[in-house]
Amino acid sequence: MQLLDGKKTSNDIKNEIAAEVQSIKAAGGKVPHLAAVLVGNNGASLTYVGSKVKSCQEIGFDSTLVALPETITEDELLAKIKELNEDDNLDGYIVQLPLPKHIDEQKILLAIDPDKDVDGFHPTNFGRMALEMESFIPATPFGIMELLERYKVETAGKHTVVIGRSHIVGRPMSILMSRKGNPGDSTVTLTHSRTKDLAEFTKNADIIITALGVPEFLKADMVKEGVTVIDVGITRVEDASNAKGYVIKGDVDFDGVSKKASFITPVPGGVGPMTIAMLLKNTLLARKMRSAKNK
């Protein structure tokens, strides 16, 4: 069994990007600039955005935190989005979700300039991805594809079962794994909460990508020998014996499943660190695209 180490791989990617930023600087070019829009003070969102800003500093990107009050109106937020779209100094930005309940997330995401949508959530980018055209791929699926590629996991002709159909992970993964090329060329089954006899699908899978959010859902008796398992789940489970009062669990019963797997991601330290690394990679791509357009 080989561990797909997201922590190590994400550090490798950050080092590669940092080297490229140094080259851009040396050539007198503009370094990539990423902004994060944070509405309100949701604890988890503050943590995520903080780690993104810190990662930007580590690799030499410019970064801006746009902190807005919880009480901001939808129209005021749309005006801020328009401002960011028109800011030539900015290469890409993300709007940290979830947004307060009085704001229509869909309306906000649609207002983002697709050329600055480094989260890859805009329908234009999603459509381009589905048509195998150059686009920003959502950071978590992008990170999974990168792990599969760097660890040389064979995907061509394999049966991939995706558990979960979210627009952020499950659905894009089903598209990416069936695309032509490596990694890809898989036969994909997309399963979800309404799938009957889900274990019948997972038992026959060569690759399982699970983004369900149910701790330790996937058990050893649901997988075959030699399976590759990508665990996107991340759930806080109360644990009085832990100093924090909780532990982080994935969708996979790691102790049982790892004994049968050929490749598996740990939680934490698997897919999570890759997400931020690929957001940075998308921002670098955005900078290159803007630079090419301005020539």
mmCIF file of N, CA and C in Angstrom, residues 141-262:
data_model
loop_
_atom_site.group_PDB
_atom_site.id
_atom_site.type_symbol
_atom_site.label_atom_id
_atom_site.label_comp_id
_atom_site.label_asym_id
_atom_site.label_seq_id
_atom_site.Cartn_x
_atom_site.Cartn_y
_atom_site.Cartn_z
ATOM 1 N N PRO A 141 -10.759 18.878 -7.238
ATOM 2 C CA PRO A 141 -10.587 17.896 -8.313
ATOM 3 C C PRO A 141 -9.228 18.012 -9.014
ATOM 4 N N PHE A 142 -8.770 19.253 -9.223
ATOM 5 C CA PHE A 142 -7.464 19.485 -9.859
ATOM 6 C C PHE A 142 -6.361 18.829 -9.022
ATOM 7 N N GLY A 143 -6.469 18.981 -7.698
ATOM 8 C CA GLY A 143 -5.482 18.389 -6.792
ATOM 9 C C GLY A 143 -5.490 16.869 -6.844
ATOM 10 N N ILE A 144 -6.685 16.285 -6.948
ATOM 11 C CA ILE A 144 -6.796 14.819 -7.046
ATOM 12 C C ILE A 144 -6.141 14.325 -8.331
ATOM 13 N N MET A 145 -6.408 15.020 -9.433
ATOM 14 C CA MET A 145 -5.807 14.628 -10.722
ATOM 15 C C MET A 145 -4.272 14.711 -10.649
ATOM 16 N N GLU A 146 -3.795 15.737 -9.964
ATOM 17 C CA GLU A 146 -2.341 15.929 -9.815
ATOM 18 C C GLU A 146 -1.718 14.799 -8.983
ATOM 19 N N LEU A 147 -2.392 14.406 -7.906
ATOM 20 C CA LEU A 147 -1.906 13.284 -7.078
ATOM 21 C C LEU A 147 -1.828 11.996 -7.894
ATOM 22 N N LEU A 148 -2.895 11.713 -8.661
ATOM 23 C CA LEU A 148 -2.929 10.490 -9.481
ATOM 24 C C LEU A 148 -1.784 10.496 -10.493
ATOM 25 N N GLU A 149 -1.552 11.675 -11.080
ATOM 26 C CA GLU A 149 -0.498 11.783 -12.097
ATOM 27 C C GLU A 149 0.896 11.622 -11.483
ATOM 28 N N ARG A 150 1.137 12.309 -10.388
ATOM 29 C CA ARG A 150 2.482 12.298 -9.804
ATOM 30 C C ARG A 150 2.836 10.952 -9.180
ATOM 31 N N TYR A 151 1.829 10.233 -8.697
ATOM 32 C CA TYR A 151 2.092 8.907 -8.129
ATOM 33 C C TYR A 151 1.927 7.791 -9.173
ATOM 34 N N LYS A 152 1.737 8.231 -10.457
ATOM 35 C CA LYS A 152 1.642 7.278 -11.587
ATOM 36 C C LYS A 152 0.581 6.194 -11.344
ATOM 37 N N VAL A 153 -0.579 6.622 -10.842
ATOM 38 C CA VAL A 153 -1.695 5.686 -10.657
ATOM 39 C C VAL A 153 -2.332 5.451 -12.023
ATOM 40 N N GLU A 154 -2.417 4.210 -12.425
ATOM 41 C CA GLU A 154 -2.981 3.850 -13.737
ATOM 42 C C GLU A 154 -4.489 4.092 -13.725
ATOM 43 N N THR A 155 -4.974 4.932 -14.651
ATOM 44 C CA THR A 155 -6.412 5.232 -14.698
ATOM 45 C C THR A 155 -7.070 4.779 -15.999
ATOM 46 N N ALA A 156 -6.292 4.629 -17.052
ATOM 47 C CA ALA A 156 -6.860 4.276 -18.363
ATOM 48 C C ALA A 156 -7.531 2.901 -18.316
ATOM 49 N N GLY A 157 -8.775 2.859 -18.752
ATOM 50 C CA GLY A 157 -9.505 1.590 -18.809
ATOM 51 C C GLY A 157 -9.973 1.079 -17.457
ATOM 52 N N LYS A 158 -9.682 1.834 -16.392
ATOM 53 C CA LYS A 158 -10.082 1.400 -15.045
ATOM 54 C C LYS A 158 -11.528 1.834 -14.763
ATOM 55 N N HIS A 159 -12.153 1.141 -13.809
ATOM 56 C CA HIS A 159 -13.504 1.523 -13.398
ATOM 57 C C HIS A 159 -13.397 2.428 -12.172
ATOM 58 N N THR A 160 -13.792 3.688 -12.357
ATOM 59 C CA THR A 160 -13.764 4.657 -11.254
ATOM 60 C C THR A 160 -15.178 4.864 -10.733
ATOM 61 N N VAL A 161 -15.347 4.716 -9.434
ATOM 62 C CA VAL A 161 -16.633 5.015 -8.802
ATOM 63 C C VAL A 161 -16.476 6.282 -7.969
ATOM 64 N N VAL A 162 -17.285 7.279 -8.294
ATOM 65 C CA VAL A 162 -17.293 8.540 -7.545
ATOM 66 C C VAL A 162 -18.510 8.514 -6.624
ATOM 67 N N ILE A 163 -18.293 8.791 -5.343
ATOM 68 C CA ILE A 163 -19.403 8.841 -4.379
ATOM 69 C C ILE A 163 -19.658 10.301 -4.017
ATOM 70 N N GLY A 164 -20.825 10.802 -4.379
ATOM 71 C CA GLY A 164 -21.158 12.211 -4.141
ATOM 72 C C GLY A 164 -21.226 12.966 -5.457
ATOM 73 N N ARG A 165 -22.241 13.824 -5.602
ATOM 74 C CA ARG A 165 -22.444 14.517 -6.895
ATOM 75 C C ARG A 165 -22.403 16.037 -6.761
ATOM 76 N N SER A 166 -21.648 16.545 -5.786
ATOM 77 C CA SER A 166 -21.570 18.006 -5.612
ATOM 78 C C SER A 166 -20.907 18.645 -6.826
ATOM 79 N N HIS A 167 -21.233 19.923 -7.036
ATOM 80 C CA HIS A 167 -20.644 20.652 -8.167
ATOM 81 C C HIS A 167 -19.187 20.991 -7.901
ATOM 82 N N ILE A 168 -18.769 20.882 -6.629
ATOM 83 C CA ILE A 168 -17.397 21.259 -6.264
ATOM 84 C C ILE A 168 -16.435 20.076 -6.428
ATOM 85 N N VAL A 169 -16.917 18.850 -6.156
ATOM 86 C CA VAL A 169 -16.022 17.682 -6.230
ATOM 87 C C VAL A 169 -16.579 16.554 -7.103
ATOM 88 N N GLY A 170 -17.699 15.979 -6.691
ATOM 89 C CA GLY A 170 -18.178 14.747 -7.333
ATOM 90 C C GLY A 170 -18.410 14.852 -8.827
ATOM 91 N N ARG A 171 -19.203 15.850 -9.227
ATOM 92 C CA ARG A 171 -19.525 15.965 -10.655
ATOM 93 C C ARG A 171 -18.294 16.299 -11.502
ATOM 94 N N PRO A 172 -17.479 17.305 -11.095
ATOM 95 C CA PRO A 172 -16.265 17.539 -11.896
ATOM 96 C C PRO A 172 -15.343 16.324 -11.955
ATOM 97 N N MET A 173 -15.232 15.559 -10.854
ATOM 98 C CA MET A 173 -14.359 14.367 -10.878
ATOM 99 C C MET A 173 -14.855 13.349 -11.902
ATOM 100 N N SER A 174 -16.174 13.195 -11.993
ATOM 101 C CA SER A 174 -16.724 12.226 -12.946
ATOM 102 C C SER A 174 -16.382 12.627 -14.387
ATOM 103 N N ILE A 175 -16.359 13.940 -14.632
ATOM 104 C CA ILE A 175 -16.008 14.442 -15.974
ATOM 105 C C ILE A 175 -14.510 14.273 -16.235
ATOM 106 N N LEU A 176 -13.694 14.676 -15.259
ATOM 107 C CA LEU A 176 -12.232 14.634 -15.441
ATOM 108 C C LEU A 176 -11.708 13.211 -15.618
ATOM 109 N N MET A 177 -12.249 12.272 -14.840
ATOM 110 C CA MET A 177 -11.750 10.891 -14.913
ATOM 111 C C MET A 177 -12.134 10.203 -16.210
ATOM 112 N N SER A 178 -13.170 10.742 -16.900
ATOM 113 C CA SER A 178 -13.562 10.121 -18.172
ATOM 114 C C SER A 178 -12.978 10.859 -19.379
ATOM 115 N N ARG A 179 -12.274 11.970 -19.114
ATOM 116 C CA ARG A 179 -11.683 12.729 -20.234
ATOM 117 C C ARG A 179 -10.558 11.936 -20.877
ATOM 118 N N LYS A 180 -10.254 12.294 -22.127
ATOM 119 C CA LYS A 180 -9.136 11.647 -22.831
ATOM 120 C C LYS A 180 -7.824 12.083 -22.192
ATOM 121 N N GLY A 181 -6.865 11.144 -22.106
ATOM 122 C CA GLY A 181 -5.534 11.508 -21.600
ATOM 123 C C GLY A 181 -5.265 10.936 -20.224
ATOM 124 N N ASN A 182 -4.095 11.304 -19.692
ATOM 125 C CA ASN A 182 -3.664 10.771 -18.403
ATOM 126 C C ASN A 182 -3.481 11.907 -17.403
ATOM 127 N N PRO A 183 -4.063 11.825 -16.193
ATOM 128 C CA PRO A 183 -4.991 10.779 -15.764
ATOM 129 C C PRO A 183 -6.366 10.993 -16.401
ATOM 130 N N GLY A 184 -7.064 9.914 -16.614
ATOM 131 C CA GLY A 184 -8.361 9.959 -17.283
ATOM 132 C C GLY A 184 -8.592 8.639 -17.998
ATOM 133 N N ASP A 185 -9.379 8.678 -19.074
ATOM 134 C CA ASP A 185 -9.682 7.467 -19.858
ATOM 135 C C ASP A 185 -10.283 6.355 -19.005
ATOM 136 N N SER A 186 -10.971 6.760 -17.921
ATOM 137 C CA SER A 186 -11.614 5.796 -17.028
ATOM 138 C C SER A 186 -13.063 5.590 -17.451
ATOM 139 N N THR A 187 -13.622 4.453 -17.061
ATOM 140 C CA THR A 187 -15.068 4.264 -17.143
ATOM 141 C C THR A 187 -15.618 4.669 -15.791
ATOM 142 N N VAL A 188 -16.519 5.656 -15.785
ATOM 143 C CA VAL A 188 -16.912 6.283 -14.518
ATOM 144 C C VAL A 188 -18.368 5.993 -14.151
ATOM 145 N N THR A 189 -18.577 5.629 -12.903
ATOM 146 C CA THR A 189 -19.927 5.532 -12.335
ATOM 147 C C THR A 189 -20.052 6.594 -11.252
ATOM 148 N N LEU A 190 -21.048 7.463 -11.393
ATOM 149 C CA LEU A 190 -21.280 8.510 -10.398
ATOM 150 C C LEU A 190 -22.419 8.058 -9.481
ATOM 151 N N THR A 191 -22.087 7.844 -8.209
ATOM 152 C CA THR A 191 -23.095 7.388 -7.243
ATOM 153 C C THR A 191 -23.376 8.502 -6.241
ATOM 154 N N HIS A 192 -24.483 8.360 -5.509
ATOM 155 C CA HIS A 192 -24.895 9.420 -4.583
ATOM 156 C C HIS A 192 -25.867 8.851 -3.564
ATOM 157 N N SER A 193 -26.485 9.745 -2.785
ATOM 158 C CA SER A 193 -27.328 9.304 -1.663
ATOM 159 C C SER A 193 -28.536 8.472 -2.107
ATOM 160 N N ARG A 194 -28.950 8.597 -3.360
ATOM 161 C CA ARG A 194 -30.109 7.835 -3.836
ATOM 162 C C ARG A 194 -29.720 6.535 -4.551
ATOM 163 N N THR A 195 -28.423 6.266 -4.632
ATOM 164 C CA THR A 195 -27.973 5.048 -5.315
ATOM 165 C C THR A 195 -28.345 3.818 -4.489
ATOM 166 N N LYS A 196 -28.958 2.838 -5.151
ATOM 167 C CA LYS A 196 -29.307 1.597 -4.454
ATOM 168 C C LYS A 196 -28.118 0.638 -4.500
ATOM 169 N N ASP A 197 -27.916 -0.110 -3.407
ATOM 170 C CA ASP A 197 -26.836 -1.109 -3.331
ATOM 171 C C ASP A 197 -25.489 -0.503 -3.720
ATOM 172 N N LEU A 198 -25.129 0.596 -3.083
ATOM 173 C CA LEU A 198 -23.893 1.305 -3.425
ATOM 174 C C LEU A 198 -22.670 0.393 -3.319
ATOM 175 N N ALA A 199 -22.690 -0.509 -2.338
ATOM 176 C CA ALA A 199 -21.545 -1.419 -2.142
ATOM 177 C C ALA A 199 -21.298 -2.299 -3.363
ATOM 178 N N GLU A 200 -22.354 -2.575 -4.134
ATOM 179 C CA GLU A 200 -22.172 -3.387 -5.354
ATOM 180 C C GLU A 200 -21.294 -2.653 -6.368
ATOM 181 N N PHE A 201 -21.392 -1.335 -6.362
ATOM 182 C CA PHE A 201 -20.544 -0.539 -7.269
ATOM 183 C C PHE A 201 -19.113 -0.451 -6.725
ATOM 184 N N THR A 202 -18.985 -0.158 -5.422
ATOM 185 C CA THR A 202 -17.642 0.039 -4.867
ATOM 186 C C THR A 202 -16.830 -1.251 -4.870
ATOM 187 N N LYS A 203 -17.498 -2.397 -4.717
ATOM 188 C CA LYS A 203 -16.781 -3.695 -4.711
ATOM 189 C C LYS A 203 -16.114 -3.985 -6.051
ATOM 190 N N ASN A 204 -16.669 -3.408 -7.123
ATOM 191 C CA ASN A 204 -16.126 -3.646 -8.468
ATOM 192 C C ASN A 204 -15.243 -2.509 -8.966
ATOM 193 N N ALA A 205 -15.011 -1.539 -8.101
ATOM 194 C CA ALA A 205 -14.253 -0.356 -8.528
ATOM 195 C C ALA A 205 -12.749 -0.565 -8.421
ATOM 196 N N ASP A 206 -12.021 -0.067 -9.438
ATOM 197 C CA ASP A 206 -10.551 -0.037 -9.374
ATOM 198 C C ASP A 206 -10.097 1.220 -8.623
ATOM 199 N N ILE A 207 -10.888 2.294 -8.780
ATOM 200 C CA ILE A 207 -10.580 3.574 -8.136
ATOM 201 C C ILE A 207 -11.871 4.082 -7.491
ATOM 202 N N ILE A 208 -11.792 4.492 -6.235
ATOM 203 C CA ILE A 208 -12.951 5.077 -5.551
ATOM 204 C C ILE A 208 -12.587 6.485 -5.097
ATOM 205 N N ILE A 209 -13.417 7.460 -5.474
ATOM 206 C CA ILE A 209 -13.230 8.844 -5.027
ATOM 207 C C ILE A 209 -14.474 9.197 -4.229
ATOM 208 N N THR A 210 -14.324 9.389 -2.932
ATOM 209 C CA THR A 210 -15.505 9.619 -2.099
ATOM 210 C C THR A 210 -15.518 11.012 -1.481
ATOM 211 N N ALA A 211 -16.629 11.717 -1.705
ATOM 212 C CA ALA A 211 -16.812 13.070 -1.168
ATOM 213 C C ALA A 211 -18.225 13.164 -0.613
ATOM 214 N N LEU A 212 -18.486 12.337 0.379
ATOM 215 C CA LEU A 212 -19.832 12.170 0.923
ATOM 216 C C LEU A 212 -20.042 12.972 2.206
ATOM 217 N N GLY A 213 -18.971 13.066 3.025
ATOM 218 C CA GLY A 213 -19.085 13.768 4.298
ATOM 219 C C GLY A 213 -19.689 12.922 5.409
ATOM 220 N N VAL A 214 -19.599 11.594 5.258
ATOM 221 C CA VAL A 214 -20.067 10.676 6.303
ATOM 222 C C VAL A 214 -18.850 9.946 6.868
ATOM 223 N N PRO A 215 -18.479 10.203 8.119
ATOM 224 C CA PRO A 215 -17.247 9.628 8.670
ATOM 225 C C PRO A 215 -17.207 8.107 8.574
ATOM 226 N N GLU A 216 -16.080 7.597 8.045
ATOM 227 C CA GLU A 216 -15.782 6.156 7.972
ATOM 228 C C GLU A 216 -16.898 5.342 7.317
ATOM 229 N N PHE A 217 -17.513 5.943 6.318
ATOM 230 C CA PHE A 217 -18.612 5.287 5.590
ATOM 231 C C PHE A 217 -18.116 4.063 4.802
ATOM 232 N N LEU A 218 -16.966 4.232 4.134
ATOM 233 C CA LEU A 218 -16.457 3.166 3.264
ATOM 234 C C LEU A 218 -15.650 2.162 4.081
ATOM 235 N N LYS A 219 -16.170 0.949 4.188
ATOM 236 C CA LYS A 219 -15.540 -0.104 4.990
ATOM 237 C C LYS A 219 -14.754 -1.073 4.102
ATOM 238 N N ALA A 220 -13.903 -1.869 4.752
ATOM 239 C CA ALA A 220 -13.050 -2.820 4.026
ATOM 240 C C ALA A 220 -13.863 -3.826 3.209
ATOM 241 N N ASP A 221 -15.047 -4.225 3.706
ATOM 242 C CA ASP A 221 -15.832 -5.222 2.961
ATOM 243 C C ASP A 221 -16.555 -4.629 1.750
ATOM 244 N N MET A 222 -16.366 -3.307 1.533
ATOM 245 C CA MET A 222 -16.993 -2.646 0.377
ATOM 246 C C MET A 222 -16.008 -2.413 -0.762
ATOM 247 N N VAL A 223 -14.750 -2.854 -0.578
ATOM 248 C CA VAL A 223 -13.738 -2.624 -1.621
ATOM 249 C C VAL A 223 -13.021 -3.928 -1.964
ATOM 250 N N LYS A 224 -12.408 -3.927 -3.160
ATOM 251 C CA LYS A 224 -11.653 -5.123 -3.551
ATOM 252 C C LYS A 224 -10.157 -4.911 -3.307
ATOM 253 N N GLU A 225 -9.419 -5.989 -3.355
ATOM 254 C CA GLU A 225 -7.953 -5.926 -3.193
ATOM 255 C C GLU A 225 -7.347 -5.061 -4.303
ATOM 256 N N GLY A 226 -6.371 -4.226 -3.927
ATOM 257 C CA GLY A 226 -5.637 -3.449 -4.937
ATOM 258 C C GLY A 226 -6.311 -2.157 -5.352
ATOM 259 N N VAL A 227 -7.407 -1.794 -4.681
ATOM 260 C CA VAL A 227 -8.146 -0.589 -5.043
ATOM 261 C C VAL A 227 -7.336 0.678 -4.725
ATOM 262 N N THR A 228 -7.586 1.737 -5.505
ATOM 263 C CA THR A 228 -7.040 3.065 -5.193
ATOM 264 C C THR A 228 -8.170 3.885 -4.579
ATOM 265 N N VAL A 229 -7.909 4.482 -3.412
ATOM 266 C CA VAL A 229 -8.970 5.201 -2.699
ATOM 267 C C VAL A 229 -8.560 6.653 -2.440
ATOM 268 N N ILE A 230 -9.403 7.570 -2.931
ATOM 269 C CA ILE A 230 -9.204 9.002 -2.701
ATOM 270 C C ILE A 230 -10.312 9.474 -1.775
ATOM 271 N N ASP A 231 -9.931 9.920 -0.583
ATOM 272 C CA ASP A 231 -10.898 10.309 0.448
ATOM 273 C C ASP A 231 -10.956 11.826 0.552
ATOM 274 N N VAL A 232 -12.058 12.409 0.079
ATOM 275 C CA VAL A 232 -12.220 13.868 0.105
ATOM 276 C C VAL A 232 -12.981 14.308 1.360
ATOM 277 N N GLY A 233 -13.577 13.357 2.059
ATOM 278 C CA GLY A 233 -14.387 13.671 3.241
ATOM 279 C C GLY A 233 -13.554 14.294 4.347
ATOM 280 N N ILE A 234 -14.144 15.248 5.043
ATOM 281 C CA ILE A 234 -13.460 15.838 6.195
ATOM 282 C C ILE A 234 -14.536 16.272 7.198
ATOM 283 N N THR A 235 -14.664 15.523 8.279
ATOM 284 C CA THR A 235 -15.713 15.765 9.263
ATOM 285 C C THR A 235 -15.107 15.819 10.657
ATOM 286 N N ARG A 236 -15.534 16.803 11.440
ATOM 287 C CA ARG A 236 -15.109 16.872 12.846
ATOM 288 C C ARG A 236 -15.969 15.907 13.654
ATOM 289 N N VAL A 237 -15.323 14.986 14.343
ATOM 290 C CA VAL A 237 -16.041 14.035 15.182
ATOM 291 C C VAL A 237 -15.635 14.279 16.629
ATOM 292 N N GLU A 238 -16.626 14.459 17.487
ATOM 293 C CA GLU A 238 -16.340 14.728 18.907
ATOM 294 C C GLU A 238 -15.519 13.588 19.515
ATOM 295 N N ASP A 239 -14.487 13.966 20.263
ATOM 296 C CA ASP A 239 -13.634 12.969 20.903
ATOM 297 C C ASP A 239 -13.079 13.592 22.190
ATOM 298 N N ALA A 240 -13.640 13.170 23.311
ATOM 299 C CA ALA A 240 -13.256 13.752 24.604
ATOM 300 C C ALA A 240 -11.803 13.457 24.961
ATOM 301 N N SER A 241 -11.244 12.367 24.414
ATOM 302 C CA SER A 241 -9.863 11.999 24.741
ATOM 303 C C SER A 241 -8.839 12.862 24.008
ATOM 304 N N ASN A 242 -9.317 13.642 23.012
ATOM 305 C CA ASN A 242 -8.415 14.502 22.248
ATOM 306 C C ASN A 242 -8.387 15.898 22.881
ATOM 307 N N ALA A 243 -7.203 16.501 22.909
ATOM 308 C CA ALA A 243 -7.048 17.828 23.533
ATOM 309 C C ALA A 243 -7.963 18.872 22.894
ATOM 310 N N LYS A 244 -8.196 18.759 21.590
ATOM 311 C CA LYS A 244 -9.065 19.719 20.898
ATOM 312 C C LYS A 244 -10.547 19.430 21.138
ATOM 313 N N GLY A 245 -10.831 18.229 21.638
ATOM 314 C CA GLY A 245 -12.235 17.858 21.853
ATOM 315 C C GLY A 245 -12.870 17.207 20.641
ATOM 316 N N TYR A 246 -12.095 17.103 19.558
ATOM 317 C CA TYR A 246 -12.599 16.442 18.344
ATOM 318 C C TYR A 246 -11.434 15.849 17.554
ATOM 319 N N VAL A 247 -11.766 14.942 16.638
ATOM 320 C CA VAL A 247 -10.774 14.447 15.673
ATOM 321 C C VAL A 247 -11.354 14.634 14.274
ATOM 322 N N ILE A 248 -10.471 14.718 13.279
ATOM 323 C CA ILE A 248 -10.908 14.855 11.889
ATOM 324 C C ILE A 248 -10.977 13.456 11.273
ATOM 325 N N LYS A 249 -12.131 13.131 10.720
ATOM 326 C CA LYS A 249 -12.309 11.820 10.072
ATOM 327 C C LYS A 249 -12.667 12.017 8.603
ATOM 328 N N GLY A 250 -12.207 11.087 7.785
ATOM 329 C CA GLY A 250 -12.602 11.082 6.388
ATOM 330 C C GLY A 250 -13.796 10.172 6.160
ATOM 331 N N ASP A 251 -14.152 9.982 4.885
ATOM 332 C CA ASP A 251 -15.262 9.086 4.520
ATOM 333 C C ASP A 251 -14.871 7.619 4.610
ATOM 334 N N VAL A 252 -13.569 7.376 4.760
ATOM 335 C CA VAL A 252 -13.053 6.004 4.651
ATOM 336 C C VAL A 252 -12.599 5.479 6.012
ATOM 337 N N ASP A 253 -12.954 4.241 6.309
ATOM 338 C CA ASP A 253 -12.429 3.541 7.489
ATOM 339 C C ASP A 253 -10.987 3.164 7.144
ATOM 340 N N PHE A 254 -10.078 4.117 7.423
ATOM 341 C CA PHE A 254 -8.698 4.003 6.935
ATOM 342 C C PHE A 254 -8.017 2.709 7.393
ATOM 343 N N ASP A 255 -8.149 2.369 8.666
ATOM 344 C CA ASP A 255 -7.454 1.188 9.193
ATOM 345 C C ASP A 255 -7.833 -0.074 8.431
ATOM 346 N N GLY A 256 -9.126 -0.232 8.141
ATOM 347 C CA GLY A 256 -9.571 -1.435 7.434
ATOM 348 C C GLY A 256 -9.262 -1.398 5.944
ATOM 349 N N VAL A 257 -9.627 -0.285 5.297
ATOM 350 C CA VAL A 257 -9.509 -0.182 3.839
ATOM 351 C C VAL A 257 -8.049 -0.158 3.390
ATOM 352 N N SER A 258 -7.182 0.489 4.169
ATOM 353 C CA SER A 258 -5.766 0.607 3.763
ATOM 354 C C SER A 258 -5.084 -0.764 3.628
ATOM 355 N N LYS A 259 -5.595 -1.755 4.353
ATOM 356 C CA LYS A 259 -5.001 -3.109 4.276
ATOM 357 C C LYS A 259 -5.256 -3.757 2.906
ATOM 358 N N LYS A 260 -6.278 -3.286 2.196
ATOM 359 C CA LYS A 260 -6.610 -3.860 0.880
ATOM 360 C C LYS A 260 -6.178 -2.964 -0.284
ATOM 361 N N ALA A 261 -5.890 -1.692 0.030
ATOM 362 C CA ALA A 261 -5.650 -0.708 -1.033
ATOM 363 C C ALA A 261 -4.222 -0.778 -1.582
ATOM 364 N N SER A 262 -4.077 -0.389 -2.853
ATOM 365 C CA SER A 262 -2.731 -0.227 -3.416
ATOM 366 C C SER A 262 -2.274 1.223 -3.220
#
